[in-house]
Amino acid sequence: YLRGLGYLKLNKPEKAQAEFRELLTTATTPAQAQFLLGKAYLESGIFDEAAAAFGKAIQADPKMSAARLELAKTYIAQRNNGGAEAELRTLVKVTPHDPEPAYYLSALLVMENRGEVALPVLQKLAGVLPDSWSTQYYLGRAYYQTRNYAGAVAQFEKAAKLNAGEGAVWYQLARAYQAAGREADAKRARDE
């Protein structure tokens, strides 16, 4: 797997294919082999092949949640939001206690400007993942999209404390301050 991934990154597809052929014959299960192949393609930015490999892994083992999550991430990279949403909704149903699929689904909904749909899930996730700056960030964006500017400010401030180096947080915080009528704070956030 690692040799094949290395060859892909070195732009040596023939050598990568040889390594992957060996992987397909020596892996413990066909699903595992396809999953690893998909991961290698995804990490190398070869999204069509990654999606195909994850699809084969799911066909070989329909209960392989990790392959569904990686397929959803691949779809997000391909900007196939409908496919990603379908996979993530399936995962949320079959793995209700795993916060990762719910996080990705909520982030996707917020990016599609559907914060009102994502808001209840993000509120739960913020309690489960209080130290996740990105959860606080997407919750802030959901509040902003629903015109709850005070809620947006509070979440963006939390996100800024957790990851002060992330420029997107400061940009969104400045927008939320401005929408809340706090011009001085907006200017300070823009200067960060």
mmCIF file of C-alpha atoms in Angstrom:
data_model
loop_
_atom_site.group_PDB
_atom_site.id
_atom_site.type_symbol
_atom_site.label_atom_id
_atom_site.label_comp_id
_atom_site.label_asym_id
_atom_site.label_seq_id
_atom_site.Cartn_x
_atom_site.Cartn_y
_atom_site.Cartn_z
ATOM 1 C CA TYR A 1 0.000 0.000 0.000
ATOM 2 C CA LEU A 2 2.632 2.544 1.057
ATOM 3 C CA ARG A 3 4.891 1.710 -1.891
ATOM 4 C CA GLY A 4 1.960 2.096 -4.274
ATOM 5 C CA LEU A 5 1.017 5.410 -2.665
ATOM 6 C CA GLY A 6 4.613 6.570 -2.947
ATOM 7 C CA TYR A 7 4.739 5.694 -6.629
ATOM 8 C CA LEU A 8 1.505 7.582 -7.221
ATOM 9 C CA LYS A 9 2.930 10.651 -5.526
ATOM 10 C CA LEU A 10 6.096 10.325 -7.617
ATOM 11 C CA ASN A 11 3.922 10.200 -10.741
ATOM 12 C CA LYS A 12 4.942 6.628 -11.580
ATOM 13 C CA PRO A 13 1.539 5.057 -12.272
ATOM 14 C CA GLU A 14 2.885 1.818 -13.781
ATOM 15 C CA LYS A 15 4.888 0.980 -10.669
ATOM 16 C CA ALA A 16 1.935 2.007 -8.480
ATOM 17 C CA GLN A 17 -0.370 -0.321 -10.429
ATOM 18 C CA ALA A 18 2.064 -3.209 -9.935
ATOM 19 C CA GLU A 19 2.080 -2.600 -6.177
ATOM 20 C CA PHE A 20 -1.710 -2.354 -6.100
ATOM 21 C CA ARG A 21 -2.116 -5.591 -8.059
ATOM 22 C CA GLU A 22 -0.031 -7.295 -5.383
ATOM 23 C CA LEU A 23 -2.148 -5.634 -2.684
ATOM 24 C CA LEU A 24 -5.335 -6.933 -4.291
ATOM 25 C CA THR A 25 -4.024 -10.503 -4.173
ATOM 26 C CA THR A 26 -2.496 -10.414 -0.677
ATOM 27 C CA ALA A 27 -4.982 -8.386 1.391
ATOM 28 C CA THR A 28 -7.009 -10.171 4.025
ATOM 29 C CA THR A 29 -10.319 -9.453 2.318
ATOM 30 C CA PRO A 30 -11.325 -7.993 -1.047
ATOM 31 C CA ALA A 31 -13.112 -5.174 0.797
ATOM 32 C CA GLN A 32 -9.945 -4.298 2.719
ATOM 33 C CA ALA A 33 -7.882 -4.311 -0.487
ATOM 34 C CA GLN A 34 -10.315 -1.995 -2.265
ATOM 35 C CA PHE A 35 -10.491 0.268 0.788
ATOM 36 C CA LEU A 36 -6.696 0.645 0.884
ATOM 37 C CA LEU A 37 -6.600 1.204 -2.851
ATOM 38 C CA GLY A 38 -9.243 3.913 -2.498
ATOM 39 C CA LYS A 39 -7.274 5.589 0.306
ATOM 40 C CA ALA A 40 -4.156 5.672 -1.860
ATOM 41 C CA TYR A 41 -6.050 7.221 -4.760
ATOM 42 C CA LEU A 42 -7.809 9.725 -2.492
ATOM 43 C CA GLU A 43 -4.548 10.838 -0.879
ATOM 44 C CA SER A 44 -3.068 11.256 -4.355
ATOM 45 C CA GLY A 45 -5.986 13.334 -5.604
ATOM 46 C CA ILE A 46 -7.123 10.703 -8.126
ATOM 47 C CA PHE A 47 -10.779 10.988 -7.199
ATOM 48 C CA ASP A 48 -12.531 8.936 -9.888
ATOM 49 C CA GLU A 49 -10.412 5.889 -9.108
ATOM 50 C CA ALA A 50 -10.841 6.468 -5.379
ATOM 51 C CA ALA A 51 -14.628 6.568 -5.719
ATOM 52 C CA ALA A 52 -14.585 3.365 -7.793
ATOM 53 C CA ALA A 53 -12.403 1.546 -5.266
ATOM 54 C CA PHE A 54 -14.521 2.632 -2.283
ATOM 55 C CA GLY A 55 -17.634 1.570 -4.197
ATOM 56 C CA LYS A 56 -16.116 -1.888 -4.724
ATOM 57 C CA ALA A 57 -15.202 -2.087 -1.035
ATOM 58 C CA ILE A 58 -18.810 -1.318 -0.100
ATOM 59 C CA GLN A 59 -20.085 -3.920 -2.580
ATOM 60 C CA ALA A 60 -17.753 -6.498 -1.042
ATOM 61 C CA ASP A 61 -18.718 -5.523 2.515
ATOM 62 C CA PRO A 62 -21.863 -3.351 2.779
ATOM 63 C CA LYS A 63 -21.262 -2.870 6.503
ATOM 64 C CA MET A 64 -17.835 -1.259 5.982
ATOM 65 C CA SER A 65 -18.588 2.177 7.435
ATOM 66 C CA ALA A 66 -15.042 3.429 6.915
ATOM 67 C CA ALA A 67 -15.378 2.928 3.149
ATOM 68 C CA ARG A 68 -18.667 4.866 3.100
ATOM 69 C CA LEU A 69 -17.091 7.757 4.994
ATOM 70 C CA GLU A 70 -14.099 7.858 2.647
ATOM 71 C CA LEU A 71 -16.435 7.661 -0.351
ATOM 72 C CA ALA A 72 -18.339 10.647 1.028
ATOM 73 C CA LYS A 73 -15.070 12.574 1.431
ATOM 74 C CA THR A 74 -14.175 11.659 -2.146
ATOM 75 C CA TYR A 75 -17.537 12.936 -3.341
ATOM 76 C CA ILE A 76 -16.961 16.186 -1.451
ATOM 77 C CA ALA A 77 -13.593 16.566 -3.186
ATOM 78 C CA GLN A 78 -15.341 15.954 -6.522
ATOM 79 C CA ARG A 79 -18.040 18.484 -5.588
ATOM 80 C CA ASN A 80 -20.625 15.721 -5.853
ATOM 81 C CA ASN A 81 -22.547 17.056 -2.869
ATOM 82 C CA GLY A 82 -25.626 14.929 -3.543
ATOM 83 C CA GLY A 83 -23.605 11.722 -3.475
ATOM 84 C CA ALA A 84 -21.736 12.839 -0.364
ATOM 85 C CA GLU A 85 -24.955 13.765 1.419
ATOM 86 C CA ALA A 86 -26.540 10.395 0.587
ATOM 87 C CA GLU A 87 -23.543 8.450 1.933
ATOM 88 C CA LEU A 88 -23.307 10.604 5.059
ATOM 89 C CA ARG A 89 -27.024 10.312 5.808
ATOM 90 C CA THR A 90 -26.714 6.519 5.513
ATOM 91 C CA LEU A 91 -23.775 6.548 7.914
ATOM 92 C CA VAL A 92 -25.555 8.787 10.422
ATOM 93 C CA LYS A 93 -28.387 6.238 10.500
ATOM 94 C CA VAL A 94 -26.215 3.125 10.840
ATOM 95 C CA THR A 95 -23.589 4.653 13.176
ATOM 96 C CA PRO A 96 -25.587 7.125 15.292
ATOM 97 C CA HIS A 97 -22.965 7.288 18.047
ATOM 98 C CA ASP A 98 -20.081 8.159 15.702
ATOM 99 C CA PRO A 99 -19.774 11.961 15.537
ATOM 100 C CA GLU A 100 -17.597 12.001 12.407
ATOM 101 C CA PRO A 101 -20.312 11.333 9.789
ATOM 102 C CA ALA A 102 -22.633 13.820 11.516
ATOM 103 C CA TYR A 103 -19.847 16.416 11.477
ATOM 104 C CA TYR A 104 -19.146 15.982 7.767
ATOM 105 C CA LEU A 105 -22.854 16.027 6.928
ATOM 106 C CA SER A 106 -23.396 19.204 8.938
ATOM 107 C CA ALA A 107 -20.362 20.922 7.432
ATOM 108 C CA LEU A 108 -21.595 19.996 3.947
ATOM 109 C CA LEU A 109 -25.044 21.407 4.695
ATOM 110 C CA VAL A 110 -23.546 24.654 5.987
ATOM 111 C CA MET A 111 -21.356 24.964 2.892
ATOM 112 C CA GLU A 112 -24.536 24.613 0.835
ATOM 113 C CA ASN A 113 -26.100 27.457 2.857
ATOM 114 C CA ARG A 114 -28.497 25.068 4.633
ATOM 115 C CA GLY A 115 -27.563 26.090 8.154
ATOM 116 C CA GLU A 116 -31.104 25.727 9.488
ATOM 117 C CA VAL A 117 -30.950 21.986 8.725
ATOM 118 C CA ALA A 118 -27.442 21.566 10.155
ATOM 119 C CA LEU A 119 -28.009 23.653 13.292
ATOM 120 C CA PRO A 120 -29.541 21.006 15.611
ATOM 121 C CA VAL A 121 -26.862 18.450 14.749
ATOM 122 C CA LEU A 122 -24.059 20.975 15.183
ATOM 123 C CA GLN A 123 -25.459 22.037 18.561
ATOM 124 C CA LYS A 124 -25.254 18.410 19.722
ATOM 125 C CA LEU A 125 -21.782 17.976 18.240
ATOM 126 C CA ALA A 126 -20.506 21.110 20.014
ATOM 127 C CA GLY A 127 -21.353 19.391 23.293
ATOM 128 C CA VAL A 128 -19.712 16.134 22.234
ATOM 129 C CA LEU A 129 -16.644 17.810 20.648
ATOM 130 C CA PRO A 130 -16.130 20.987 22.729
ATOM 131 C CA ASP A 131 -12.448 21.269 21.761
ATOM 132 C CA SER A 132 -13.078 21.027 18.011
ATOM 133 C CA TRP A 133 -12.511 24.468 16.538
ATOM 134 C CA SER A 134 -14.073 23.410 13.242
ATOM 135 C CA THR A 135 -17.282 22.253 14.927
ATOM 136 C CA GLN A 136 -17.539 25.638 16.649
ATOM 137 C CA TYR A 137 -16.761 27.323 13.320
ATOM 138 C CA TYR A 138 -19.497 25.512 11.388
ATOM 139 C CA LEU A 139 -21.943 26.086 14.243
ATOM 140 C CA GLY A 140 -21.117 29.787 14.021
ATOM 141 C CA ARG A 141 -21.759 29.731 10.288
ATOM 142 C CA ALA A 142 -25.089 27.944 10.837
ATOM 143 C CA TYR A 143 -26.109 30.589 13.375
ATOM 144 C CA TYR A 144 -25.058 33.318 10.951
ATOM 145 C CA GLN A 145 -27.102 31.741 8.141
ATOM 146 C CA THR A 146 -30.156 31.705 10.424
ATOM 147 C CA ARG A 147 -29.515 35.365 11.368
ATOM 148 C CA ASN A 148 -28.673 34.534 14.994
ATOM 149 C CA TYR A 149 -25.714 36.899 15.030
ATOM 150 C CA ALA A 150 -25.154 36.777 18.794
ATOM 151 C CA GLY A 151 -24.935 32.974 18.595
ATOM 152 C CA ALA A 152 -22.595 33.248 15.618
ATOM 153 C CA VAL A 153 -20.304 35.646 17.494
ATOM 154 C CA ALA A 154 -20.145 33.321 20.510
ATOM 155 C CA GLN A 155 -19.224 30.303 18.373
ATOM 156 C CA PHE A 156 -16.660 32.136 16.256
ATOM 157 C CA GLU A 157 -15.046 33.501 19.428
ATOM 158 C CA LYS A 158 -14.755 29.920 20.735
ATOM 159 C CA ALA A 159 -13.311 28.778 17.401
ATOM 160 C CA ALA A 160 -10.791 31.658 17.476
ATOM 161 C CA LYS A 161 -9.651 30.667 20.974
ATOM 162 C CA LEU A 162 -9.199 27.065 19.848
ATOM 163 C CA ASN A 163 -7.385 27.909 16.596
ATOM 164 C CA ALA A 164 -6.201 31.513 16.505
ATOM 165 C CA GLY A 165 -4.150 30.886 13.375
ATOM 166 C CA GLU A 166 -7.125 30.065 11.142
ATOM 167 C CA GLY A 167 -7.880 33.106 8.992
ATOM 168 C CA ALA A 168 -11.375 31.922 8.027
ATOM 169 C CA VAL A 169 -12.427 32.083 11.673
ATOM 170 C CA TRP A 170 -11.390 35.723 11.971
ATOM 171 C CA TYR A 171 -13.070 36.617 8.697
ATOM 172 C CA GLN A 172 -16.355 35.034 9.793
ATOM 173 C CA LEU A 173 -16.034 36.569 13.256
ATOM 174 C CA ALA A 174 -15.624 40.028 11.713
ATOM 175 C CA ARG A 175 -18.736 39.459 9.582
ATOM 176 C CA ALA A 176 -20.724 38.305 12.627
ATOM 177 C CA TYR A 177 -19.584 41.296 14.700
ATOM 178 C CA GLN A 178 -20.574 43.622 11.886
ATOM 179 C CA ALA A 179 -23.987 41.974 11.489
ATOM 180 C CA ALA A 180 -24.474 42.308 15.263
ATOM 181 C CA GLY A 181 -23.685 46.027 15.050
ATOM 182 C CA ARG A 182 -20.312 45.756 16.788
ATOM 183 C CA GLU A 183 -18.137 47.745 14.357
ATOM 184 C CA ALA A 184 -15.148 48.217 16.673
ATOM 185 C CA ASP A 185 -14.987 44.466 17.341
ATOM 186 C CA ALA A 186 -15.388 43.788 13.614
ATOM 187 C CA LYS A 187 -12.391 46.007 12.849
ATOM 188 C CA ARG A 188 -10.323 44.294 15.550
ATOM 189 C CA ALA A 189 -11.206 40.843 14.137
ATOM 190 C CA ARG A 190 -10.303 41.947 10.598
ATOM 191 C CA ASP A 191 -6.916 43.103 11.891
ATOM 192 C CA GLU A 192 -6.156 39.670 13.396
#
